[in-house]
Short mmCIF file of C-alpha atoms in Angstrom, two decimals:
data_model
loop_
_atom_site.label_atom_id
_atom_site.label_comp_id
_atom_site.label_asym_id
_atom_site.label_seq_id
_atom_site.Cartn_x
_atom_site.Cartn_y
_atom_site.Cartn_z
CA UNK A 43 21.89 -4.60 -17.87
CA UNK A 44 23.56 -5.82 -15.12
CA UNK A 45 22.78 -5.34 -11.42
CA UNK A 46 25.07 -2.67 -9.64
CA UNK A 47 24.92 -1.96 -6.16
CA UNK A 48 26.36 1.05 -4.42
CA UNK A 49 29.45 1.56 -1.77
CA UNK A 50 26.61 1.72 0.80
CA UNK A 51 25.36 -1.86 0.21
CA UNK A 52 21.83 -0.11 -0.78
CA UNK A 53 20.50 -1.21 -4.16
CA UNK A 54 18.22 1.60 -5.66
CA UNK A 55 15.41 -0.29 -5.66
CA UNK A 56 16.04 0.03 -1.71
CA UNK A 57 16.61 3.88 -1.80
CA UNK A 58 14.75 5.59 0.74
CA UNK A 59 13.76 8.93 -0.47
CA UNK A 60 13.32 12.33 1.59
CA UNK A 61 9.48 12.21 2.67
CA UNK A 62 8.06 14.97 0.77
CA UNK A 63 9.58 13.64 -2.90
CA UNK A 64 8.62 10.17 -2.09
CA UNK A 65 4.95 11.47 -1.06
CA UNK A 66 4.91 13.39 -4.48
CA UNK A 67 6.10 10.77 -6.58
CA UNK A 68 4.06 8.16 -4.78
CA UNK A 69 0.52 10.49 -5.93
CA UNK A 70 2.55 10.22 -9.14
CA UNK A 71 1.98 6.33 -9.62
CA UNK A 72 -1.50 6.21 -8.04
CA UNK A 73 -2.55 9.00 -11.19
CA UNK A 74 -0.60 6.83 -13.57
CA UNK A 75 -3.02 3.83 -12.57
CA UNK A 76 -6.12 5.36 -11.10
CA UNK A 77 -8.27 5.40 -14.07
CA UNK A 78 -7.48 1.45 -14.70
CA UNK A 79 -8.14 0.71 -10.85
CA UNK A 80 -11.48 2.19 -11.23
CA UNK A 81 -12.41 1.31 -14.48
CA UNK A 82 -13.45 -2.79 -14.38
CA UNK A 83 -15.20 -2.13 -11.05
CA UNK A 84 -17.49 0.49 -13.20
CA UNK A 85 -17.76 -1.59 -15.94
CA UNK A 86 -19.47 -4.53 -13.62
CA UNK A 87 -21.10 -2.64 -11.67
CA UNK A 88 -22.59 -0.95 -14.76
CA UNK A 89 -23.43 -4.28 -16.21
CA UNK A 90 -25.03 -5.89 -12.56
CA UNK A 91 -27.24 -2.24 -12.10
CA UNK A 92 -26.11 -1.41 -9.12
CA UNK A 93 -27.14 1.93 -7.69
CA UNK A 94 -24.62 4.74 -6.89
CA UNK A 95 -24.02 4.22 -3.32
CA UNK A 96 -23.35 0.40 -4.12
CA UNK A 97 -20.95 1.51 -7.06
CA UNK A 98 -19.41 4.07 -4.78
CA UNK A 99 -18.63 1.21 -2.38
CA UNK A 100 -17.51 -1.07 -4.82
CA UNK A 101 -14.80 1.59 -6.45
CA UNK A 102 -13.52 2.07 -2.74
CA UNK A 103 -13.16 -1.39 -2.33
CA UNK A 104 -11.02 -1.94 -5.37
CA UNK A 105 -9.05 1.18 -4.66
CA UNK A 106 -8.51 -0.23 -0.99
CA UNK A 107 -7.27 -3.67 -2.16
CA UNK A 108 -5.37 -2.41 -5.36
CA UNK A 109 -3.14 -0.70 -2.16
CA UNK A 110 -2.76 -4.17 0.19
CA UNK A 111 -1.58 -6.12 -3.12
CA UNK A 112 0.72 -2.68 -3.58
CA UNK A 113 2.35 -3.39 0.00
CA UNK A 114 2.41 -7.30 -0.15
CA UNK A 115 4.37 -7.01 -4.06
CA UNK A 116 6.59 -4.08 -3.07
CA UNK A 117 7.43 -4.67 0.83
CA UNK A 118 7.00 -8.46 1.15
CA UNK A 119 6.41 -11.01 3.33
CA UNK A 120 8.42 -13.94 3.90
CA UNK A 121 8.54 -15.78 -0.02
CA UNK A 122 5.54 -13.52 -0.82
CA UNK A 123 6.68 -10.35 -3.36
CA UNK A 124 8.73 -9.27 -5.90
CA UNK A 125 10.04 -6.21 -3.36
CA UNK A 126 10.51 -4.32 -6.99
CA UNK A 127 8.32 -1.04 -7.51
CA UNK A 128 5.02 -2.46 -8.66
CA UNK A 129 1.98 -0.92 -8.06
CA UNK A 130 -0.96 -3.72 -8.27
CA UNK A 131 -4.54 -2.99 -9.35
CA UNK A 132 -7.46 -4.45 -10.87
CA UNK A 133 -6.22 -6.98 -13.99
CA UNK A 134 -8.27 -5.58 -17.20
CA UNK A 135 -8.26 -9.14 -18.63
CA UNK A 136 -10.85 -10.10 -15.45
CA UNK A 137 -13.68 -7.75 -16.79
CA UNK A 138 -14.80 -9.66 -20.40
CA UNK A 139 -15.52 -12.67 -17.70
CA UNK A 140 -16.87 -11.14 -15.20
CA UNK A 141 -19.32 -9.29 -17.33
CA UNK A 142 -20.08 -13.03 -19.08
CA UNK A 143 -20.89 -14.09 -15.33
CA UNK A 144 -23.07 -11.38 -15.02
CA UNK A 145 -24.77 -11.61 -18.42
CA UNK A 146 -25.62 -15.48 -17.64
CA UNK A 147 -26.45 -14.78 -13.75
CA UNK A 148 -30.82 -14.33 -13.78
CA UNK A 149 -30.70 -12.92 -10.20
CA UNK A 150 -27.91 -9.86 -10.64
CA UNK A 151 -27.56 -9.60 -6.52
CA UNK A 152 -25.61 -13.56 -7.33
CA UNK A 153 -23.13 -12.25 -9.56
CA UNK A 154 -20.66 -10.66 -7.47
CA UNK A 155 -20.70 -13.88 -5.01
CA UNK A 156 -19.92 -16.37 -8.10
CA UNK A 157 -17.28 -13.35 -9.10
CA UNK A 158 -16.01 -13.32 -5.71
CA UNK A 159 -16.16 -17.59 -5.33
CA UNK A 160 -14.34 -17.50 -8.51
CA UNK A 161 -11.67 -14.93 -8.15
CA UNK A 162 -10.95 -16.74 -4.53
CA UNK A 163 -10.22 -19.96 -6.51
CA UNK A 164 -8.35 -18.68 -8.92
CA UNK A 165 -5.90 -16.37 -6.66
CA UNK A 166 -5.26 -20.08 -4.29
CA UNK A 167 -4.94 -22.23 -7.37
CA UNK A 168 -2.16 -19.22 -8.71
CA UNK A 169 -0.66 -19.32 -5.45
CA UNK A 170 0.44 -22.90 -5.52
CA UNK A 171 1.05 -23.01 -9.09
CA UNK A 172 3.82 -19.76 -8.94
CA UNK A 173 6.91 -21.95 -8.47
CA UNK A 174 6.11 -23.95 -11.24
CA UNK A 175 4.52 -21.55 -13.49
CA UNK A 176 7.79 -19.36 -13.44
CA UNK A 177 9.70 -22.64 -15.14
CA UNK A 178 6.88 -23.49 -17.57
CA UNK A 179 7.04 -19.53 -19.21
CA UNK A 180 8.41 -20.52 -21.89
CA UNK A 181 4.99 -21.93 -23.34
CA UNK A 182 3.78 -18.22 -23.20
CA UNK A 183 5.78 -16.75 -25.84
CA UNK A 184 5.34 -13.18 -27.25
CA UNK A 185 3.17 -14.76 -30.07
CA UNK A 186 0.54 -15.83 -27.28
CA UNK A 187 0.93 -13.25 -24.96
CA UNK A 188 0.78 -10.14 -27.50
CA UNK A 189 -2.28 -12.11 -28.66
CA UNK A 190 -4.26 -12.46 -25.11
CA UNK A 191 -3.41 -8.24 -24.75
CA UNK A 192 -4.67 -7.25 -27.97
CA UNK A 193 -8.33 -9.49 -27.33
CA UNK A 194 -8.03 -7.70 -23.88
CA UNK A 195 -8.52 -4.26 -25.05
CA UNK A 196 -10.22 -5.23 -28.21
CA UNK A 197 -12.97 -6.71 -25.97
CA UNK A 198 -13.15 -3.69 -23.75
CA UNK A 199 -13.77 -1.11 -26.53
CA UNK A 200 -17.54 -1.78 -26.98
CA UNK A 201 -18.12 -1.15 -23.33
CA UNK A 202 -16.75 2.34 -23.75
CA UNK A 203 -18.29 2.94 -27.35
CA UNK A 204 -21.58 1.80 -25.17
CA UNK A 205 -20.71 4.59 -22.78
CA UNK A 206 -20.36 7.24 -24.95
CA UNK A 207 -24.15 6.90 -26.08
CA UNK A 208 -25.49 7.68 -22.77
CA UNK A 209 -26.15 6.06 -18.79
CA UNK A 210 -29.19 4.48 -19.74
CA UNK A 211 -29.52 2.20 -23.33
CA UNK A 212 -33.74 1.99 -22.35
CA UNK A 213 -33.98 5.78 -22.82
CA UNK A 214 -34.84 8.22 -25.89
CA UNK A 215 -32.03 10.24 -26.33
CA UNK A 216 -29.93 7.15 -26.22
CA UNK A 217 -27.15 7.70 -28.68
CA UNK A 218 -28.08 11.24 -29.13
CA UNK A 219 -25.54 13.94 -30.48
CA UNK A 220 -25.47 15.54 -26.51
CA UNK A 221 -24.09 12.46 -25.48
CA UNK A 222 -21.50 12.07 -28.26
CA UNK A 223 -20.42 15.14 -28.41
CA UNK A 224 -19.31 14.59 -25.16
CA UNK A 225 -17.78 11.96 -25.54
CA UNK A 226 -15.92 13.14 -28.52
CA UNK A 227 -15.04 16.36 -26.66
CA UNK A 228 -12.97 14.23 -24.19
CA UNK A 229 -11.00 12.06 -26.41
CA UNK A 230 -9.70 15.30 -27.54
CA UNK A 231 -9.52 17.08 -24.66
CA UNK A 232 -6.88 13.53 -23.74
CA UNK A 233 -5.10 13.50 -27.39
CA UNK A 234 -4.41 17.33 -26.51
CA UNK A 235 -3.14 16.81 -23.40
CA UNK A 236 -1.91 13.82 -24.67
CA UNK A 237 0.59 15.59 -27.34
CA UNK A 238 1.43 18.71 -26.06
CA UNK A 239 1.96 17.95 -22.03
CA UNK A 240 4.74 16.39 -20.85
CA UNK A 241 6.00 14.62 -17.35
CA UNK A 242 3.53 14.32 -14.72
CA UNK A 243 0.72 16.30 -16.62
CA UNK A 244 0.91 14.03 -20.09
CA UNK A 245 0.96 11.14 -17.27
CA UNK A 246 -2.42 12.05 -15.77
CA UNK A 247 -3.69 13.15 -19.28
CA UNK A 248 -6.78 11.11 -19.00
CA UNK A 249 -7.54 11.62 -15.33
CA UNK A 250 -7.35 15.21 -16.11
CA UNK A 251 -9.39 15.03 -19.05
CA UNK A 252 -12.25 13.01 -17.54
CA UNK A 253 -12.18 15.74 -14.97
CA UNK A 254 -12.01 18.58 -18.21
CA UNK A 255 -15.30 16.29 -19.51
CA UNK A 256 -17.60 16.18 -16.59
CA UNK A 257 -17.15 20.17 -16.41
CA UNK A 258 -18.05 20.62 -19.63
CA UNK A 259 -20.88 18.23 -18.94
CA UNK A 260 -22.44 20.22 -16.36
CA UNK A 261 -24.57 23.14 -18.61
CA UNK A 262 -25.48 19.84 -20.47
CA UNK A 263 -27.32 18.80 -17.26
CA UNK A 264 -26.12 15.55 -16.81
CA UNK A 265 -23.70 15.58 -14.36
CA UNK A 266 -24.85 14.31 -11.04
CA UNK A 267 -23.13 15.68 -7.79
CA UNK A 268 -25.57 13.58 -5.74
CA UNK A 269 -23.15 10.75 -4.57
CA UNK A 270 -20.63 13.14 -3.55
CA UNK A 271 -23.30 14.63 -1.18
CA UNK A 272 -24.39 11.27 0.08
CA UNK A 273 -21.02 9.40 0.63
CA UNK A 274 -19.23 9.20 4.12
CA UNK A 275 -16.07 10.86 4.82
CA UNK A 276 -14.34 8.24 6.14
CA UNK A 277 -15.62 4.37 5.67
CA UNK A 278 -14.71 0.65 5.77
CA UNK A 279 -15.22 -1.81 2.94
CA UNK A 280 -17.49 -4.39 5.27
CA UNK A 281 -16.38 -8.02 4.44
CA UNK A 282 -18.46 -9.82 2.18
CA UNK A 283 -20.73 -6.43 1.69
CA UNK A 284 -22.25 -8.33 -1.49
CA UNK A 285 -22.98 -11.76 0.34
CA UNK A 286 -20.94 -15.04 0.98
CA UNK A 287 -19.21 -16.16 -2.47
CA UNK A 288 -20.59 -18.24 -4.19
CA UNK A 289 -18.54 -21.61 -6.08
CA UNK A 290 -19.77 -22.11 -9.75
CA UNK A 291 -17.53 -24.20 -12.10
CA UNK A 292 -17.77 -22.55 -15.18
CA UNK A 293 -16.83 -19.24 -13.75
CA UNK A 294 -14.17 -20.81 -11.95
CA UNK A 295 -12.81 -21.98 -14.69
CA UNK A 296 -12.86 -18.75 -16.76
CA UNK A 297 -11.12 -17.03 -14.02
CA UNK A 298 -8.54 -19.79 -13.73
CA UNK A 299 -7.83 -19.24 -17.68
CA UNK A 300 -7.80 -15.06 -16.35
CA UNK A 301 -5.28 -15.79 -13.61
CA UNK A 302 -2.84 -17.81 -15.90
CA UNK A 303 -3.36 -14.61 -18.54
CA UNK A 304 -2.68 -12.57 -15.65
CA UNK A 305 0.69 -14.33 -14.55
CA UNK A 306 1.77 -14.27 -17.98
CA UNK A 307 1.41 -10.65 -18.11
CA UNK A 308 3.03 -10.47 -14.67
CA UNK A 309 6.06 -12.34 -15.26
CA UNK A 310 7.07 -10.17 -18.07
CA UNK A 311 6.59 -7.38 -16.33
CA UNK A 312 8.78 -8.12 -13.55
CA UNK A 313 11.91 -9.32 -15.99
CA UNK A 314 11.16 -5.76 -17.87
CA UNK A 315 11.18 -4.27 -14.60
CA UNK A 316 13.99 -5.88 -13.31
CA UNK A 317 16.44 -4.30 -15.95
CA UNK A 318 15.08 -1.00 -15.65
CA UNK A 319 15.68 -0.96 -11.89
CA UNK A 320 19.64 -2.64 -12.37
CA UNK A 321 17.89 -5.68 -10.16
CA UNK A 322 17.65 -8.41 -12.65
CA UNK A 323 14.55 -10.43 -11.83
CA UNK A 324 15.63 -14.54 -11.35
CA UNK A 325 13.27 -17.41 -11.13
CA UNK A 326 13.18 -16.77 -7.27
CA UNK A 327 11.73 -13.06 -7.54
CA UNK A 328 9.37 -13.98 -10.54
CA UNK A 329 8.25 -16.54 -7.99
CA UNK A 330 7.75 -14.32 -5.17
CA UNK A 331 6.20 -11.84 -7.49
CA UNK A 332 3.50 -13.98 -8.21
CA UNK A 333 2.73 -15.55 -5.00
CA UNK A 334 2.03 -11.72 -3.92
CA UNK A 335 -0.55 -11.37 -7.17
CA UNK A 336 -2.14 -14.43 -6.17
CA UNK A 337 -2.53 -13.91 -2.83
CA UNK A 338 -3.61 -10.46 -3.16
CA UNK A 339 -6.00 -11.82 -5.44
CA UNK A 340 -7.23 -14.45 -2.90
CA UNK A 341 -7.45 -12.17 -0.61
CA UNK A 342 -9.23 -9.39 -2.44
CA UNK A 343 -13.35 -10.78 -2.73
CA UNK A 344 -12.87 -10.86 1.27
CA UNK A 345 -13.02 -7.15 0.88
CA UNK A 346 -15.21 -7.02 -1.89
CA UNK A 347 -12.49 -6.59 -4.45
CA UNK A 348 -11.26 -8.43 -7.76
CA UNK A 349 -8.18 -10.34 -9.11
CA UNK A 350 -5.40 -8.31 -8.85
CA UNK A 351 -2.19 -7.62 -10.66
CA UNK A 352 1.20 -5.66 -12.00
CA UNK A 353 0.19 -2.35 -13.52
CA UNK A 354 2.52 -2.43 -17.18
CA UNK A 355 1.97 1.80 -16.64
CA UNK A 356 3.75 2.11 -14.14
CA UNK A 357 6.74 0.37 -15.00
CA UNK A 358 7.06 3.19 -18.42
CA UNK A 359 6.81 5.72 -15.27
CA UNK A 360 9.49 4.31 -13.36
CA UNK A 361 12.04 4.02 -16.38
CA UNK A 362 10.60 7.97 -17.50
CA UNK A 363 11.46 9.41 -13.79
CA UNK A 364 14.64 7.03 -13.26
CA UNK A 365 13.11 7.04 -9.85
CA UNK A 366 13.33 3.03 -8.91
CA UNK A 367 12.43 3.27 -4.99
CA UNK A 368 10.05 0.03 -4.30
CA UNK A 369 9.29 2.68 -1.36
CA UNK A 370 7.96 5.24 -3.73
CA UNK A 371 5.47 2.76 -5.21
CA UNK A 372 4.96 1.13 -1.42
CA UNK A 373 3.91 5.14 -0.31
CA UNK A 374 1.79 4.92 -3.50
CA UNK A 375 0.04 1.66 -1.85
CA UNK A 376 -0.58 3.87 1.35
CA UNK A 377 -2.78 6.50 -1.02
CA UNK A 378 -4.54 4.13 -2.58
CA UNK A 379 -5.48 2.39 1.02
CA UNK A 380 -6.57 5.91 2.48
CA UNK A 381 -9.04 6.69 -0.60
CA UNK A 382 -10.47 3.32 0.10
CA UNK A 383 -11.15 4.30 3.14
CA UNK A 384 -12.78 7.45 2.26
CA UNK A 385 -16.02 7.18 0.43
CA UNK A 386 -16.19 10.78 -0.38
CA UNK A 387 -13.03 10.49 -2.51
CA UNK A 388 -14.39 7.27 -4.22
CA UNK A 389 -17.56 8.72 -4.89
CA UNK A 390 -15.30 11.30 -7.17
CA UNK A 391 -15.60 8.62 -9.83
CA UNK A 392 -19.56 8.24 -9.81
CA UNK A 393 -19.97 11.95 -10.82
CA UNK A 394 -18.35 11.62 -13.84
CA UNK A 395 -20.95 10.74 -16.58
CA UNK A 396 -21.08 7.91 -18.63
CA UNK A 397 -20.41 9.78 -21.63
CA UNK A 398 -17.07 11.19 -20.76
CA UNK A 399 -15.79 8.12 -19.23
CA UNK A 400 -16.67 6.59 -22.79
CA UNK A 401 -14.51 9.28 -24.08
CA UNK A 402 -11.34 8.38 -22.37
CA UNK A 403 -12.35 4.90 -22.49
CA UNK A 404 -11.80 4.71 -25.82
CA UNK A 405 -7.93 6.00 -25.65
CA UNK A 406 -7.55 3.59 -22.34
CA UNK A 407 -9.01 0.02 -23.65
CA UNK A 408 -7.33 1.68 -27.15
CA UNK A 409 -4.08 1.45 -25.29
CA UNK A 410 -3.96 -1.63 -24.21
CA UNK A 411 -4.71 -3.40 -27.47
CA UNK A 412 -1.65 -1.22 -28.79
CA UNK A 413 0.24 -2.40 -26.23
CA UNK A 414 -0.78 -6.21 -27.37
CA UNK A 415 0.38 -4.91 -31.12
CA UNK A 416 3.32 -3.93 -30.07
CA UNK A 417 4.40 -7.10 -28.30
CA UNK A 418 3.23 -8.98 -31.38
CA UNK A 419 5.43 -6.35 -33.18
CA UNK A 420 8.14 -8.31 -31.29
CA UNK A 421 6.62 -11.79 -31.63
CA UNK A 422 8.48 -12.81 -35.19
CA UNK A 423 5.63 -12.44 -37.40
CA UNK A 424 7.72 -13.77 -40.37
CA UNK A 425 7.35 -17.61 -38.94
CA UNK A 426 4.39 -18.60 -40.87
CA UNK A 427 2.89 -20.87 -37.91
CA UNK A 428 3.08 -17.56 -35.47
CA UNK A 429 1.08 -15.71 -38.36
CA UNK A 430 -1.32 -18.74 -38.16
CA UNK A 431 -1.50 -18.72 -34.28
CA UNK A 432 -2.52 -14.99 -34.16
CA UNK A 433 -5.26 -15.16 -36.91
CA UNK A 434 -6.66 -18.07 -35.58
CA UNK A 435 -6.91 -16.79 -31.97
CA UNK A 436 -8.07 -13.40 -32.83
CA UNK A 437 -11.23 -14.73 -35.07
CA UNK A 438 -11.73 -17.30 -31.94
CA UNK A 439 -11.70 -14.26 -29.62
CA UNK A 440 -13.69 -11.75 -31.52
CA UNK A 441 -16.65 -14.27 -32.19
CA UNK A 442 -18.04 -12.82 -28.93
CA UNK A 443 -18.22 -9.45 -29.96
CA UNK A 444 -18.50 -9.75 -33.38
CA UNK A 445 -21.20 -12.74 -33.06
CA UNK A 446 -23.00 -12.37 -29.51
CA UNK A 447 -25.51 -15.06 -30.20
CA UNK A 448 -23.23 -17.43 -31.85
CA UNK A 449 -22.97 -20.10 -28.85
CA UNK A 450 -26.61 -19.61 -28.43
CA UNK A 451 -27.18 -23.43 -28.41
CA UNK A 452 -24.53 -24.42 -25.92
CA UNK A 453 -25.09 -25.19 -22.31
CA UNK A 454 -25.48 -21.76 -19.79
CA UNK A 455 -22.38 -22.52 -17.75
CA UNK A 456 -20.74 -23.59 -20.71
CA UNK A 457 -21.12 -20.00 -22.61
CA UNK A 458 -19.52 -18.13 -19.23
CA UNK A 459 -16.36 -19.25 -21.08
CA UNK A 460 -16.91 -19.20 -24.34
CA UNK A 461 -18.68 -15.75 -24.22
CA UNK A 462 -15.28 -14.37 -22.84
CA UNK A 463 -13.59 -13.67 -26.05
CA UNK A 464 -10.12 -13.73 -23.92
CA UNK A 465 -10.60 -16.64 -22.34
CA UNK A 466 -11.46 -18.91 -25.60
CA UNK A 467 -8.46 -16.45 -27.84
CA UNK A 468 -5.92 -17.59 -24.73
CA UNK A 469 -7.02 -21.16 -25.06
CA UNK A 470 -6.25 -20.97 -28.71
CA UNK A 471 -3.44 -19.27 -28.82
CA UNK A 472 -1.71 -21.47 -26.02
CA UNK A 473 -2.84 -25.00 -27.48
CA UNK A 474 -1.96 -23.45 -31.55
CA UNK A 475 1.62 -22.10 -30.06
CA UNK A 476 2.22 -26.13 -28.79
CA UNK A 477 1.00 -27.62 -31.96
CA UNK A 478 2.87 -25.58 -33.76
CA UNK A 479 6.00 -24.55 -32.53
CA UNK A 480 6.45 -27.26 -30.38
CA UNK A 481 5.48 -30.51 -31.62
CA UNK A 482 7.25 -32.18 -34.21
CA UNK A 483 9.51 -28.94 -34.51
CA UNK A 484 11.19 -27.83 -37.10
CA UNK A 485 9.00 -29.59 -40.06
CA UNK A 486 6.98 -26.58 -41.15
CA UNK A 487 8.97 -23.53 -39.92
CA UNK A 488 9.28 -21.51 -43.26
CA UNK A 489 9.66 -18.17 -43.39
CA UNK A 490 6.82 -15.96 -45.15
CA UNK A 491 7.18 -12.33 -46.44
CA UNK A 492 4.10 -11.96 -45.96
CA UNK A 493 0.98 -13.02 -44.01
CA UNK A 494 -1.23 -14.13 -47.19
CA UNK A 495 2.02 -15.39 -49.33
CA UNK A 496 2.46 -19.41 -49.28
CA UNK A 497 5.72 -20.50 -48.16
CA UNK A 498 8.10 -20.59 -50.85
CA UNK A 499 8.34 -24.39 -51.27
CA UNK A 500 4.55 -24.70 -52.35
CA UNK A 501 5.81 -22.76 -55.59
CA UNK A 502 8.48 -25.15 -56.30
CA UNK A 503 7.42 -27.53 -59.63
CA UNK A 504 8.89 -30.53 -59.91
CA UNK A 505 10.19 -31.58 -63.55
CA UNK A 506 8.08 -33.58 -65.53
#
């Protein structure tokens, strides 16, 4: 698709929309991506223990920040952002990590400092690294990519099957059928809504059906209204509200390996995006684009947020509505900002129990492995060395989950990497997609029909 641009000079990626549609469609992309913004900052929090209040402020902060890394990728400054309509959030491939940091951390109160030291690192290292990284794309093919996605919401899914059984895994009725049926109540009150909504309502389906859950929750007595009561109507995420951060290699390091996942993910978003909005995305905007996930990232721990990137949803809603205002997305930004700011509104998130946001967790971490299927779909799985790269990665990534204890014997820093099944999975699939399709290309690229079937050379007997 080619770019056009009007008689008025104004590309529509530049349209400036009448107030009230662009407020409207702007609440449209912040319910599109508010269930992923809040999501990892639940998840660690869950892990760490924090108490409500802390969790409250924690989910504001992340809201907050999701909306400065909004306005930095969608208005710009200087060579910073893609000025396309991308609304940035909380990356989903930061949360296996983070959750390793906190698993290996003895004193919980250090883990968001190393988090923070490490997300810091990452975003500066990213920074620097976007001009180059946009030329050196071409060593994150579909094959690794669609790989790294899958492992993402592959890993996720036992969080929310660990929600589903109930807030606290020390108690009784842990498991019970109360908290399953729950659980299973949502996932079809979201299929439902799912099928048989459309537009804005089948957008929101599992916003709306978290808030369907925690009413049907409530005669089941475990829906708590308590941090509602207690939060502030209006608030500001204090700097450093969890302490100083803190500099540990080996989460460094695993973060580094989550920002390089992240501007993989990033970069082919933005060429997606760029045809969609008739503003073909060159190695100049891809640049851009990333400087303004990196910095936002950088930036982010300073107000107690995490690594932050392009939100894939948003870019289906912008080709649905055919509404390709960077404006729309920048007003979007402006919500996001204002719930941060308002504790009440992030406090929303801590009534809901743990049951029902297992529920829709499963359709949400669901979702994004099927979106990592369907760009292996597109990855030429009838190469025999891609089949090998994506078998090999996936067992290397699933060990983790699969096999908890299984790098029991290696160092403590060591395991905050290889306990993250994405970072080890995106390791392998990078260095197997360079052995394989890079080096000595050409020798061993048969076709198979399928996965399990030699090549058809190995059948070919020579005459005796």
């Amino acid at each position: 698709m080619s770019a056009t641009c009007p008689v008025d000079g104004t590309y529509p990626v530049d349209e400036k929309l009448p107030a009230l549609k662009m407020a409207t469609t702007g609440l449209q992309h912040v319910a599109a991506m508010y269930a992923g913004v809040v999501a990892p900052p639940l998840i660690v929090g869950a892990a760490i223990g924090l108490s409500a209040t802390d969790l409250t402020f924690l989910t504001g902060a992340c809201l907050f920040t999701a909306g400065l890394a909004t306005f930095l990728q969608t208005l710009g400054v200087w060579k910073i952002g893609a000025r396309l309509p991308f609304v940035n959030g909380v990356t989903f491939a930061g949360v296996a990590p983070m959750t390793a940091v906190v698993a290996s951390t003895k004193d919980k109160t250090e883990a968001l400092p190393i988090i923070y030291g490490a997300v810091i690192v990452a975003g500066l290292l990213g920074f620097l690294a976007a001009p180059v990284f946009c030329k050196a794309v071409r060593f994150f093919p579909p094959v690794v990519t669609g790989t790294v996605i899958t492992l993402i919401g592959v890993s996720l899914l036992p969080v929310a099957f660990g929600w589903a059984q109930g807030p606290n895994p020390g108690a009784e009725d842990y498991g019970s059928g109360k908290y399953l049926t729950l659980a299973a109540v949502t996932l079809l009150l979201v299929l439902l809504l799912r099928r048989f909504t459309r537009g804005f309502v089948k957008q929101i389906a599992v916003l709306l059906g978290m808030v369907a859950g925690t009413l049907v929750a409530i005669p089941f007595g475990v829906t708590d209204f308590g941090p509602v009561a207690d939060a502030d109507v209006i608030g500001f995420p204090t700097p450093f509200h969890f302490g100083a951060p803190q500099f540990h290699l080996a989460a460094i390091l695993s973060l580094c390996v989550v920002m390089v996942v992240s501007m993989t993910e990033s970069t082919a978003d933005m060429l997606a995006l760029g045809e969609i909005v008739e503003r073909p995305a060159d190695e100049r905007t891809i640049a851009a684009g990333l400087r303004a996930d990196t910095l936002g990232s950088a930036l982010s721990p300073l107000f107690n947020g995490f690594m932050c990137s392009a939100f894939a949803q948003n870019i289906g809603l912008v080709a649905m509505t055919r509404i390709r205002s960077r404006y729309v997305v920048a007003t979007g930004g402006g919500f996001l900002v204002l719930m941060g700011l308002c504790p009440m509104a992030a406090s929303l998130i801590a009534v809901v129990p743990r049951p029902v946001l297992g529920g829709a967790g499963v359709v949400l971490f669901g979702s994004v492995a099927a979106s990592g299927i369907q760009t292996l779909v597109k990855a030429g799985l009838d190469k025999d060395n891609n089949v090998l790269i994506v078998a090999v990665s996936l067992a290397v990534g699933i060990i983790p989950i699969t096999a908890p204890e299984f790098y029991h014997a290696f160092p403590e820093t060591a395991r905050i990497v290889l306990d993250s099944g994405i970072s080890t999975g995106c390791v392998a699939a990078v260095v197997l997609n360079l052995v394989l399709n890079h080096l000595g290309r050409g020798r061993d690229a048969q076709e198979v029909t399928h996965p399990m079937e030699a090549p058809a050379m190995v059948h070919a007997v020579p005459h005796e």
